[in-house]
Short mmCIF file of C-alpha atoms in Angstrom, two decimals:
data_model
loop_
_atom_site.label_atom_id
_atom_site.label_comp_id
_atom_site.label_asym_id
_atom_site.label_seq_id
_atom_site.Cartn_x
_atom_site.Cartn_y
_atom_site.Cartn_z
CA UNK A 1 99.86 76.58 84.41
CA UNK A 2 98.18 77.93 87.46
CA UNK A 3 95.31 80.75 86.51
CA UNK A 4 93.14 82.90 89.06
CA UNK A 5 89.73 84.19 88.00
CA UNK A 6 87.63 86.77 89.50
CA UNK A 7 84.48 87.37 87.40
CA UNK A 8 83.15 90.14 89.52
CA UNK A 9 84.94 93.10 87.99
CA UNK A 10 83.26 95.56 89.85
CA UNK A 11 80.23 95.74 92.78
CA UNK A 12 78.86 98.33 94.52
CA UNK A 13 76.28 97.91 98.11
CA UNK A 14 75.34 99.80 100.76
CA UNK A 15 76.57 100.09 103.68
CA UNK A 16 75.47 97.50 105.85
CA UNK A 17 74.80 94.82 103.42
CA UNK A 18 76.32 91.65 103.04
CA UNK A 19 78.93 91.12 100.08
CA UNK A 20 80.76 87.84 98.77
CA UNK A 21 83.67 88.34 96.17
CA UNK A 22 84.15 85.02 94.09
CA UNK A 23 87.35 83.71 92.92
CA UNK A 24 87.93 80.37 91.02
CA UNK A 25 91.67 79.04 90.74
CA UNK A 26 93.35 76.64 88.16
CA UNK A 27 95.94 74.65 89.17
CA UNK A 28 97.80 71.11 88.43
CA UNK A 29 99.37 70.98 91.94
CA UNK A 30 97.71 68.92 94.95
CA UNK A 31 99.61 71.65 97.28
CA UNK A 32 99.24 75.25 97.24
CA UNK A 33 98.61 78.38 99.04
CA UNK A 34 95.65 80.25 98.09
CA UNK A 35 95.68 84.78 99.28
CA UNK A 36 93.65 87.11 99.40
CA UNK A 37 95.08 91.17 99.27
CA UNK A 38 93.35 94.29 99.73
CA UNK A 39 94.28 97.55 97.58
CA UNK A 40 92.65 100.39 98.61
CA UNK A 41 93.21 103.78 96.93
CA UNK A 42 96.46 104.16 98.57
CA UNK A 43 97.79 101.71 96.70
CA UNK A 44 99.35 99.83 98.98
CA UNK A 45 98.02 95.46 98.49
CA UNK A 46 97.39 94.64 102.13
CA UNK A 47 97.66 91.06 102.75
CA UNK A 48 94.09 89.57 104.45
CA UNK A 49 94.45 85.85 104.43
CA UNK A 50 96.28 82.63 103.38
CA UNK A 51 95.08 79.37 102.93
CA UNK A 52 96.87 75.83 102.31
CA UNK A 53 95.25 73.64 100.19
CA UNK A 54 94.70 70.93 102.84
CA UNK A 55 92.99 73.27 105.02
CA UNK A 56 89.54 73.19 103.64
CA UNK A 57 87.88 74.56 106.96
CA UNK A 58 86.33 77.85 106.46
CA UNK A 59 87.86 80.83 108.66
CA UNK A 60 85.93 83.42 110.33
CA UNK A 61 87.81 87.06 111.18
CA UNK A 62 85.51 89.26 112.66
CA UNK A 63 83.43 90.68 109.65
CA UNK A 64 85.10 88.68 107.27
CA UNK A 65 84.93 84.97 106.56
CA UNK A 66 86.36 83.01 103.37
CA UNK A 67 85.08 79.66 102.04
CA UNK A 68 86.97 77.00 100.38
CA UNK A 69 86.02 74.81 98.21
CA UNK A 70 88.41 72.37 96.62
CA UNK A 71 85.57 70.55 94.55
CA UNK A 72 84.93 73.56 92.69
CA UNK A 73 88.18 75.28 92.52
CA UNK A 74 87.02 78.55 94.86
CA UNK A 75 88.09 80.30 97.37
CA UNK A 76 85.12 83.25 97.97
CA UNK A 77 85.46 85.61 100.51
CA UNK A 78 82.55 87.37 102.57
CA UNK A 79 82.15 90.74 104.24
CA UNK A 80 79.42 90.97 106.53
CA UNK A 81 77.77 94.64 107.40
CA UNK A 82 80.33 96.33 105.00
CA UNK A 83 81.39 99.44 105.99
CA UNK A 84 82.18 102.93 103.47
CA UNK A 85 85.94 102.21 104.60
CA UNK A 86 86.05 98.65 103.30
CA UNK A 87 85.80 100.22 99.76
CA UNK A 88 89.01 99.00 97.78
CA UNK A 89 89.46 96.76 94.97
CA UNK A 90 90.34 93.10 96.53
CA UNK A 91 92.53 90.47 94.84
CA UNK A 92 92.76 86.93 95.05
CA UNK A 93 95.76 85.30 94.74
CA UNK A 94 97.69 81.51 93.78
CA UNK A 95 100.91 79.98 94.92
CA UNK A 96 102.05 76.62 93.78
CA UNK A 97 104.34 74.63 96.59
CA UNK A 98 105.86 71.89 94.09
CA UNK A 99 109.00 71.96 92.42
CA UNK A 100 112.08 73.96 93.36
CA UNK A 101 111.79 75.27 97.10
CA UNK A 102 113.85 77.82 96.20
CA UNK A 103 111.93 78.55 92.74
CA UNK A 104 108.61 78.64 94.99
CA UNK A 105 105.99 81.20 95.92
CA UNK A 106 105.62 83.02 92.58
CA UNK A 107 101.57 84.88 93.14
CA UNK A 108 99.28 84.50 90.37
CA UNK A 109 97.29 87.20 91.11
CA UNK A 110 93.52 87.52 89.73
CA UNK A 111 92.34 90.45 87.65
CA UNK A 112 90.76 92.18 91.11
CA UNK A 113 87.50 92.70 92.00
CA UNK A 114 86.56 96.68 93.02
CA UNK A 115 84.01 96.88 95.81
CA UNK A 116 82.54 100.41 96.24
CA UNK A 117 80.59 100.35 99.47
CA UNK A 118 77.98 103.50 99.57
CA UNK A 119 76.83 105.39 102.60
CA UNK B 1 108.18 96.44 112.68
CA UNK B 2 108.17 98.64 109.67
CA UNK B 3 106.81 97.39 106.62
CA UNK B 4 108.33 97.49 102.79
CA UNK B 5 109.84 100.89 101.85
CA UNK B 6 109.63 102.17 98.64
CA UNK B 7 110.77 105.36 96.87
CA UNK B 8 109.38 107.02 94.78
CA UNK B 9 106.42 106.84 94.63
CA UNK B 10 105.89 108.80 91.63
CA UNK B 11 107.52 109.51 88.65
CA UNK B 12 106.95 111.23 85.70
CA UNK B 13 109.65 110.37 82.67
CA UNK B 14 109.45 110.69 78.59
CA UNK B 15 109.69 107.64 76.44
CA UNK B 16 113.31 106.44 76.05
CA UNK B 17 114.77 108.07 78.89
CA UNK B 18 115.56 105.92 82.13
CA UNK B 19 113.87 105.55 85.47
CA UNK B 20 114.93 103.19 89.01
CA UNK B 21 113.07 102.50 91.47
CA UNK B 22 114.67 101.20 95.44
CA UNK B 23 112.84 99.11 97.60
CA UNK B 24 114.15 98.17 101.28
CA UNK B 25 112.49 94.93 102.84
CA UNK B 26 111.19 94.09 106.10
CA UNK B 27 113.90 93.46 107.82
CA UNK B 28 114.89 89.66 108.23
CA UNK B 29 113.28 88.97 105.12
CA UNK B 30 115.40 86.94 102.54
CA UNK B 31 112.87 86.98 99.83
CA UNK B 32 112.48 89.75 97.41
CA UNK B 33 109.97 90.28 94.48
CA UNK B 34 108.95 92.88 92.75
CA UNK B 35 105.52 92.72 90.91
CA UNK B 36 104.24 95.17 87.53
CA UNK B 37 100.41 96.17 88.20
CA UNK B 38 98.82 97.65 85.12
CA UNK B 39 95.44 99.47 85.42
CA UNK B 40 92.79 97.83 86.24
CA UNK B 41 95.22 94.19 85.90
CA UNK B 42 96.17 92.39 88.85
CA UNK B 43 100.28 92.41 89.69
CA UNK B 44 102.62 90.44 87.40
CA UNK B 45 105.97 88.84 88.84
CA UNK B 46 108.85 90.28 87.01
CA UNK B 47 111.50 89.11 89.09
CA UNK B 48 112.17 87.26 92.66
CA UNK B 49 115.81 87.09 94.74
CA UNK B 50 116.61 84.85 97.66
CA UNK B 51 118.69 86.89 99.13
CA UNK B 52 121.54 88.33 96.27
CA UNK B 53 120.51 85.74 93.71
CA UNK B 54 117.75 85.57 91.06
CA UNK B 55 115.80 83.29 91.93
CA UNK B 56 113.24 83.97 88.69
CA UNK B 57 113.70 85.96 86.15
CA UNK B 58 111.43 84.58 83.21
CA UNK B 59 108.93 87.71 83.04
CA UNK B 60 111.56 90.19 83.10
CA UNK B 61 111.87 92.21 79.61
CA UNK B 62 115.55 92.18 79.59
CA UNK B 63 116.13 94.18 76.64
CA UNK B 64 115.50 97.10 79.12
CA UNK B 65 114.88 96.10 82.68
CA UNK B 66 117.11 94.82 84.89
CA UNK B 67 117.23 94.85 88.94
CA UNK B 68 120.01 93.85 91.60
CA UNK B 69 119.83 93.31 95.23
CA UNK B 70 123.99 93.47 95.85
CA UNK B 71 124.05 93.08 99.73
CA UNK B 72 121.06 90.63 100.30
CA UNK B 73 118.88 94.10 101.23
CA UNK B 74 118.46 96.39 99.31
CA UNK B 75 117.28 96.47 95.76
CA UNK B 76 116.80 98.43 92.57
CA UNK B 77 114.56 98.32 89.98
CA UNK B 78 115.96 100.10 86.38
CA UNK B 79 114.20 100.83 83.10
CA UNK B 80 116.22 102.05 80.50
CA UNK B 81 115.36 103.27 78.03
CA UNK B 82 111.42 103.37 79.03
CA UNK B 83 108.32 102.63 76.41
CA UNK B 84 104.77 104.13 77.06
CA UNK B 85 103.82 100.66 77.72
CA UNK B 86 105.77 100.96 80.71
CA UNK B 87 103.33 103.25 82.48
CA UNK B 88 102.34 101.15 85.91
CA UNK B 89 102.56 100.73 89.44
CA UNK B 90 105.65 98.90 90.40
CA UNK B 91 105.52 97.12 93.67
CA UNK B 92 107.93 95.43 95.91
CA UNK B 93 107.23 92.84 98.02
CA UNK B 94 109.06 90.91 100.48
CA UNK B 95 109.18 87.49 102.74
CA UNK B 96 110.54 85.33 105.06
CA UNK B 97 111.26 82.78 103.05
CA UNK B 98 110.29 81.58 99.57
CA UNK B 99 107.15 79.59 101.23
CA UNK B 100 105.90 82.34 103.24
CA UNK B 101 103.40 84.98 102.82
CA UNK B 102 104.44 88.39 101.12
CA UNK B 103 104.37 91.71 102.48
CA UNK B 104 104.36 94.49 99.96
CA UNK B 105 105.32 98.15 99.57
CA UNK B 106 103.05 101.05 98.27
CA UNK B 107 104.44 100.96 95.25
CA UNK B 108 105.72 103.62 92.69
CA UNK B 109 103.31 104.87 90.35
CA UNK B 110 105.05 105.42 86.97
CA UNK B 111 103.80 107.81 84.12
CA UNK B 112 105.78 107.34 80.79
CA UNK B 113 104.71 110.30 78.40
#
């Protein structure tokens, strides 16, 4: 059974400042997709990034940057120089490729980490 | 291209009476899920179509849910009759194909009193 952790349940900075979000993923698959989503108060998840599992290199998109790490399960995902509107709680997010193509792409989602970013 | 359209966004129902819920997907997109999100829980697949057909099912409560995409477009979500435990933020989502990455709706924010 595939299982997404996020520890961080909730972190607050200032603005300007540096934050990494963690998440750690379960899975018996060799491929799968790993997400990332942003909710902010709207409510609306707001999709940010995917990542195959053969793809190890990490990606850079202007203030944000994720690293993956198949030896120890993570996926963790950087903002640099945060900013009061990147305030929202972020998920990371699982999707198994094996098995029925059709069956495919159910999202284990983790529990969500909320990032408050102060002025 | 417009995004996932959902309606409404809130609603406000007693225990035991029903509720649905309509989502329309991005256009071109065959896949369609929609998710549970509990306060303060990440979302929770309750059921995915390829086009009209159920593709999975297995986290839908049956006993009182139950959803249907007729045409391959549209679809609607239905509680009935609704349970306090209920109370969430149901959220569409939608994609390509059952591989790709999914594109999701704002949601409608239930209250069951």
């Amino acid at each position: 059974a595939q299982k997404v952790t996020q520890a961080q349940t909730e972190i607050s900075v200032v603005e300007k400042e540096d934050v990494t979000l963690d998440c750690v993923y379960e899975t018996r698959d060799t491929t799968y997709y790993l997400f990332w989503y942003k909710q902010p108060p709207s409510g609306e998840l707001v999709f940010l990034i995917r990542r195959n599992s053969f793809d190890e290199q990490n990606e850079i998109s202007g203030r944000y940057s994720w690293n993956f790490q198949k030896s120890t399960s993570s996926f963790n995902f950087t903002i640099t120089a945060s900013q009061v509107v990147d305030s929202a709680v972020y998920f990371c997010a699982l999707s198994e490729m094996s098995g029925n193509n059709n069956a495919g792409n159910m999202l284990t989602f983790g529990g969500g980490t909320r990032l408050m970013v102060k002025p | 291209e417009a995004g996932v359209a959902q309606s409404p966004r809130y609603k406000i129902i007693e225990k035991r009476q029903s509720v649905a819920f309509w989502c329309n997907p991005i256009s071109g997109h065959a896949t369609l899920y929609w998710y549970q999100q509990i306060l303060g829980q990440g979302p929770k697949l309750l059921i995915q179509f390829q086009n009209n057909g159920v593709v999975d099912d297995s986290q839908l409560p049956k006993d009182r849910f139950s959803a249907e995409r007729l045409k391959g477009v549209d679809s609607t979500l239905k509680i009935q009759p609704a349970k306090l435990e209920d109370s969430a933020v149901y959220l569409c989502a939608s994609s390509f194909g059952t591989q790709e990455t999914q594109y999701f709706g704002p949601g409608t924010r239930l209250l069951v009193l």
